[in-house]
């Protein structure tokens, strides 16, 4: 191939991979762990340094470890420290439809996990411990089958915010369920735009709520990150990709790096179809 042709091809590929908004793509790392039942990772928690990691699969598995990052700050490797299966409150691993873990948030030393198949939120004192039952919301029972609690985030005060993958019934907005003082409420709703579905959420260090969304197109998955003020107002599109740039991004963590940059790290759910999809860690700079 001639040099001019190679440069033209590189430019085309770069344009295809670039996000449709001003966010900067730092890198993409495909992860192929050689462990039983790998894949299906739909939830991501990161420590403040962007290295300490917990991921959950929608088959009820968890992996704890560290993300190794290169000079530009993008993930280049994953170091597994421990792994296992989420437990039932009565002991033993989750069964059947109980397993469908979709999102994770940390409050103090405890992890809260939201589940989609049987919509609920549970508190895990440690990720490998038996969970503690917390009050559930009657509205969870109205969520569509396989379109239940998909996103969970905790604000600086330890309040939980849960969002379903798709609005229940004929609603045209995503209800946001908040757990505070041992009670659930629905303080606000988020708009549905361009048929995007919710897949993950996290609060950033500045207090804004970041919501990861996905849309399947003929060219592949499109991903979008919107941010909101804590009361659901002031919606901003922080990141939007073209179809096929990334796989099925479902877990998101928002953090600030040592250089002061606001970062979004995301993980994709390969639906445990490694011959068709990939598990990838994706890093963006949002500001």
Short mmCIF file of C-alpha atoms in Angstrom, two decimals:
data_model
loop_
_atom_site.label_atom_id
_atom_site.label_comp_id
_atom_site.label_asym_id
_atom_site.label_seq_id
_atom_site.Cartn_x
_atom_site.Cartn_y
_atom_site.Cartn_z
CA UNK A 1 0.00 0.00 0.00
CA UNK A 2 1.40 3.41 -0.90
CA UNK A 3 2.26 5.87 1.87
CA UNK A 4 -0.49 8.29 0.82
CA UNK A 5 -3.05 5.48 0.86
CA UNK A 6 -1.89 4.34 4.30
CA UNK A 7 -2.24 7.86 5.67
CA UNK A 8 -5.71 8.18 4.19
CA UNK A 9 -6.77 4.85 5.69
CA UNK A 10 -5.37 5.83 9.10
CA UNK A 11 -7.30 9.11 8.95
CA UNK A 12 -10.54 7.30 8.10
CA UNK A 13 -10.07 4.85 10.98
CA UNK A 14 -9.27 7.67 13.39
CA UNK A 15 -12.38 9.57 12.37
CA UNK A 16 -14.49 6.43 12.81
CA UNK A 17 -13.12 5.77 16.30
CA UNK A 18 -13.34 9.37 17.50
CA UNK A 19 -16.23 10.22 19.81
CA UNK A 20 -18.94 12.43 18.38
CA UNK A 21 -18.40 14.86 21.28
CA UNK A 22 -15.30 16.59 22.64
CA UNK A 23 -14.27 13.86 25.09
CA UNK A 24 -10.78 12.45 24.48
CA UNK A 25 -10.33 8.71 24.01
CA UNK A 26 -7.19 7.59 25.85
CA UNK A 27 -7.29 3.89 25.05
CA UNK A 28 -9.06 0.57 24.86
CA UNK A 29 -7.80 -2.62 26.50
CA UNK A 30 -9.31 -5.99 25.56
CA UNK A 31 -9.38 -8.28 28.59
CA UNK A 32 -9.47 -12.05 28.14
CA UNK A 33 -9.05 -13.52 31.63
CA UNK A 34 -8.39 -17.24 31.72
CA UNK A 35 -10.86 -17.95 34.49
CA UNK A 36 -14.03 -20.01 34.65
CA UNK A 37 -17.19 -18.21 33.51
CA UNK A 38 -15.26 -15.11 32.44
CA UNK A 39 -17.19 -12.36 30.71
CA UNK A 40 -20.59 -10.79 31.13
CA UNK A 41 -19.10 -7.95 33.19
CA UNK A 42 -21.79 -5.34 33.66
CA UNK A 43 -20.73 -3.49 36.82
CA UNK A 44 -17.55 -1.58 37.66
CA UNK A 45 -16.26 0.08 40.83
CA UNK A 46 -12.93 1.90 40.97
CA UNK A 47 -11.04 3.37 43.90
CA UNK A 48 -10.20 7.09 43.92
CA UNK A 49 -6.87 6.41 42.19
CA UNK A 50 -8.53 4.65 39.25
CA UNK A 51 -6.57 1.47 39.96
CA UNK A 52 -8.31 -0.56 42.67
CA UNK A 53 -11.12 -2.43 40.94
CA UNK A 54 -14.16 -4.62 41.46
CA UNK A 55 -16.19 -5.92 38.52
CA UNK A 56 -19.37 -7.98 38.65
CA UNK A 57 -20.83 -10.27 36.02
CA UNK A 58 -24.49 -10.81 35.26
CA UNK A 59 -23.89 -14.47 36.13
CA UNK A 60 -23.23 -13.52 39.75
CA UNK A 61 -19.42 -13.57 39.66
CA UNK A 62 -17.05 -10.95 41.05
CA UNK A 63 -13.40 -10.13 40.38
CA UNK A 64 -11.26 -7.90 42.57
CA UNK A 65 -7.90 -6.54 41.47
CA UNK A 66 -6.01 -3.58 40.04
CA UNK A 67 -5.93 -1.87 36.68
CA UNK A 68 -2.42 -1.26 35.38
CA UNK A 69 -2.19 1.97 33.39
CA UNK A 70 0.30 3.19 30.81
CA UNK A 71 2.00 6.61 30.60
CA UNK A 72 -1.10 8.18 29.04
CA UNK A 73 -3.33 6.83 31.81
CA UNK A 74 -5.13 4.18 29.76
CA UNK A 75 -5.58 0.62 31.03
CA UNK A 76 -2.90 -1.74 29.70
CA UNK A 77 -3.37 -4.77 31.97
CA UNK A 78 -5.60 -6.21 34.70
CA UNK A 79 -4.09 -7.82 37.82
CA UNK A 80 -6.54 -10.19 39.50
CA UNK A 81 -6.23 -10.40 43.29
CA UNK A 82 -9.28 -12.48 44.10
CA UNK A 83 -12.53 -13.71 42.61
CA UNK A 84 -15.65 -15.58 43.60
CA UNK A 85 -19.44 -15.72 43.43
CA UNK A 86 -21.88 -13.33 45.07
CA UNK A 87 -23.61 -14.93 48.03
CA UNK A 88 -27.24 -15.27 49.06
CA UNK A 89 -28.37 -13.75 52.34
CA UNK A 90 -28.96 -17.30 53.61
CA UNK A 91 -25.51 -18.43 52.46
CA UNK A 92 -24.23 -20.13 49.34
CA UNK A 93 -23.99 -18.71 45.81
CA UNK A 94 -26.87 -16.96 44.08
CA UNK A 95 -29.12 -19.15 41.96
CA UNK A 96 -30.97 -18.76 38.67
CA UNK A 97 -32.55 -15.34 38.15
CA UNK A 98 -31.03 -14.14 41.43
CA UNK A 99 -27.61 -13.84 39.76
CA UNK A 100 -28.21 -10.93 37.39
CA UNK A 101 -25.97 -8.30 39.04
CA UNK A 102 -25.89 -5.11 36.97
CA UNK A 103 -24.34 -2.31 39.00
CA UNK A 104 -22.27 -1.63 42.11
CA UNK A 105 -21.74 1.33 44.43
CA UNK A 106 -19.68 1.75 47.57
CA UNK A 107 -20.73 3.51 50.77
CA UNK A 108 -18.08 3.46 53.48
CA UNK A 109 -16.61 -0.04 53.53
CA UNK A 110 -19.76 -1.72 52.17
CA UNK A 111 -20.81 -2.44 48.60
CA UNK A 112 -24.38 -2.10 47.36
CA UNK A 113 -25.34 -4.20 44.34
CA UNK A 114 -28.40 -3.81 42.11
CA UNK A 115 -29.91 -6.79 40.33
CA UNK A 116 -32.05 -6.84 37.21
CA UNK A 117 -33.61 -10.31 36.86
CA UNK A 118 -35.22 -10.02 40.29
CA UNK A 119 -35.07 -6.25 40.75
CA UNK A 120 -33.58 -5.49 44.15
CA UNK A 121 -30.65 -3.81 45.90
CA UNK A 122 -28.56 -5.65 48.49
CA UNK A 123 -25.83 -4.52 50.89
CA UNK A 124 -22.58 -6.50 51.03
CA UNK A 125 -20.35 -5.69 54.06
CA UNK A 126 -17.51 -7.02 51.88
CA UNK A 127 -17.86 -8.30 48.35
CA UNK A 128 -17.28 -11.91 49.42
CA UNK A 129 -19.66 -11.81 52.41
CA UNK A 130 -23.31 -12.76 52.79
CA UNK A 131 -25.45 -9.73 51.89
CA UNK A 132 -27.73 -7.84 54.21
CA UNK A 133 -31.32 -7.22 53.18
CA UNK A 134 -32.36 -3.57 52.98
CA UNK A 135 -35.88 -2.20 52.46
CA UNK A 136 -37.04 -2.59 48.87
CA UNK A 137 -39.27 -0.20 46.88
CA UNK A 138 -42.72 -1.25 45.71
CA UNK A 139 -42.01 0.43 42.36
CA UNK A 140 -39.36 -2.21 41.60
CA UNK A 141 -42.18 -4.69 40.94
CA UNK A 142 -43.43 -2.54 38.03
CA UNK A 143 -40.16 -2.74 36.09
CA UNK A 144 -40.18 -4.68 32.79
CA UNK A 145 -38.75 -8.20 32.69
CA UNK A 146 -35.04 -8.03 31.85
CA UNK A 147 -35.30 -4.22 31.91
CA UNK A 148 -34.98 -3.79 35.66
CA UNK A 149 -32.45 -2.02 37.87
CA UNK A 150 -29.49 -1.46 35.58
CA UNK A 151 -27.64 1.45 37.20
CA UNK A 152 -26.72 2.22 40.81
CA UNK A 153 -24.67 5.12 42.18
CA UNK A 154 -23.93 6.59 45.61
CA UNK A 155 -23.49 10.31 46.25
CA UNK A 156 -21.06 11.85 48.74
CA UNK A 157 -23.69 11.61 51.51
CA UNK A 158 -24.12 7.88 50.97
CA UNK A 159 -27.54 8.10 49.34
CA UNK A 160 -28.21 5.52 46.63
CA UNK A 161 -29.67 6.31 43.21
CA UNK A 162 -30.99 3.45 41.06
CA UNK A 163 -32.20 3.69 37.46
CA UNK A 164 -33.91 1.01 35.35
CA UNK A 165 -32.67 0.07 31.90
CA UNK A 166 -35.97 1.19 30.36
CA UNK A 167 -39.01 3.08 31.72
CA UNK A 168 -41.86 0.93 33.05
CA UNK A 169 -45.24 0.86 31.34
CA UNK A 170 -45.90 3.71 28.94
CA UNK A 171 -43.68 6.19 30.70
CA UNK A 172 -41.49 8.42 28.59
CA UNK A 173 -38.90 9.11 31.30
CA UNK A 174 -36.51 7.04 33.39
CA UNK A 175 -37.56 7.10 37.06
CA UNK A 176 -34.67 7.69 39.44
CA UNK A 177 -35.15 5.83 42.72
CA UNK A 178 -33.33 7.22 45.76
CA UNK A 179 -32.58 5.37 49.00
CA UNK A 180 -31.96 7.69 51.96
CA UNK A 181 -32.67 7.28 55.67
CA UNK A 182 -33.75 3.68 55.06
CA UNK A 183 -36.55 4.77 52.71
CA UNK A 184 -37.00 4.82 48.93
CA UNK A 185 -38.49 7.68 46.93
CA UNK A 186 -38.58 8.89 43.31
CA UNK A 187 -37.21 12.44 43.52
CA UNK A 188 -36.88 13.05 39.78
CA UNK A 189 -36.91 11.52 36.31
CA UNK A 190 -34.49 11.56 33.39
CA UNK A 191 -35.56 12.07 29.80
CA UNK A 192 -35.46 9.27 27.22
CA UNK A 193 -33.67 10.51 24.12
CA UNK A 194 -33.08 8.83 20.78
CA UNK A 195 -34.02 5.37 22.15
CA UNK A 196 -30.91 5.08 24.34
CA UNK A 197 -31.15 2.62 27.25
CA UNK A 198 -29.49 3.12 30.65
CA UNK A 199 -26.62 0.73 31.47
CA UNK A 200 -24.66 2.30 34.34
CA UNK A 201 -24.17 5.34 36.56
CA UNK A 202 -21.72 6.97 38.95
CA UNK A 203 -21.31 10.24 40.81
CA UNK A 204 -18.28 12.30 39.89
CA UNK A 205 -16.00 14.06 42.38
CA UNK A 206 -17.84 17.33 41.65
CA UNK A 207 -21.19 15.89 42.70
CA UNK A 208 -22.78 15.46 39.27
CA UNK A 209 -24.55 12.24 38.32
CA UNK A 210 -23.09 10.53 35.23
CA UNK A 211 -25.32 8.07 33.37
CA UNK A 212 -23.97 5.60 30.81
CA UNK A 213 -26.37 4.72 27.99
CA UNK A 214 -26.36 2.31 25.07
CA UNK A 215 -28.10 1.98 21.73
CA UNK A 216 -27.79 -0.87 19.24
CA UNK A 217 -27.53 0.24 15.61
CA UNK A 218 -26.87 -1.53 12.33
CA UNK A 219 -23.15 -0.64 12.67
CA UNK A 220 -22.89 -1.80 16.29
CA UNK A 221 -23.31 -0.35 19.75
CA UNK A 222 -23.40 3.40 20.28
CA UNK A 223 -22.45 4.65 23.73
CA UNK A 224 -23.37 7.91 25.42
CA UNK A 225 -22.61 9.49 28.79
CA UNK A 226 -24.89 12.22 30.09
CA UNK A 227 -24.35 14.14 33.30
CA UNK A 228 -26.90 15.83 35.53
CA UNK A 229 -27.02 18.10 38.54
CA UNK A 230 -27.87 16.19 41.75
CA UNK A 231 -31.57 17.03 41.29
CA UNK A 232 -31.67 15.70 37.71
CA UNK A 233 -31.56 19.11 36.00
CA UNK A 234 -28.86 20.63 33.77
CA UNK A 235 -28.47 17.63 31.44
CA UNK A 236 -25.22 17.60 29.44
CA UNK A 237 -23.94 15.14 26.85
CA UNK A 238 -20.37 14.44 27.96
CA UNK A 239 -19.58 11.69 25.47
CA UNK A 240 -21.29 10.08 22.49
CA UNK A 241 -19.72 7.57 20.11
CA UNK A 242 -20.59 6.41 16.67
CA UNK A 243 -21.87 2.88 16.17
CA UNK A 244 -19.28 0.11 16.45
CA UNK A 245 -16.56 2.14 18.18
CA UNK A 246 -16.85 0.10 21.38
CA UNK A 247 -18.56 -3.07 22.47
CA UNK A 248 -21.53 -3.16 24.86
CA UNK A 249 -20.34 -0.69 27.53
CA UNK A 250 -22.29 -1.27 30.76
CA UNK A 251 -20.16 -0.37 33.80
CA UNK A 252 -18.81 3.12 34.46
CA UNK A 253 -16.58 4.80 37.06
CA UNK A 254 -15.93 8.55 37.20
CA UNK A 255 -12.75 9.74 38.90
CA UNK A 256 -10.07 12.42 38.78
CA UNK A 257 -6.48 11.50 37.97
CA UNK A 258 -3.23 12.89 39.38
CA UNK A 259 -3.11 15.46 36.58
CA UNK A 260 -6.52 16.80 37.62
CA UNK A 261 -8.35 15.42 34.59
CA UNK A 262 -11.90 14.14 34.99
CA UNK A 263 -11.88 10.55 33.79
CA UNK A 264 -14.48 8.00 32.73
CA UNK A 265 -13.45 4.34 32.75
CA UNK A 266 -15.96 1.86 31.36
CA UNK A 267 -16.19 -1.91 30.94
CA UNK A 268 -18.14 -3.86 28.34
CA UNK A 269 -20.43 -6.85 28.76
CA UNK A 270 -19.59 -9.45 26.11
CA UNK A 271 -22.71 -11.46 27.02
CA UNK A 272 -20.29 -14.38 27.44
CA UNK A 273 -19.99 -14.61 23.65
CA UNK A 274 -16.18 -14.28 23.24
CA UNK A 275 -16.29 -15.40 19.61
CA UNK A 276 -18.62 -12.49 18.82
CA UNK A 277 -17.96 -9.78 21.41
CA UNK A 278 -15.14 -8.59 23.67
CA UNK A 279 -14.62 -7.51 27.26
CA UNK A 280 -12.88 -4.16 27.04
CA UNK A 281 -11.84 -1.41 29.42
CA UNK A 282 -12.24 2.00 27.80
CA UNK A 283 -10.76 5.26 29.10
CA UNK A 284 -11.87 8.81 28.27
CA UNK A 285 -10.96 12.25 29.52
CA UNK A 286 -14.13 14.29 29.99
CA UNK A 287 -12.52 17.66 30.80
#
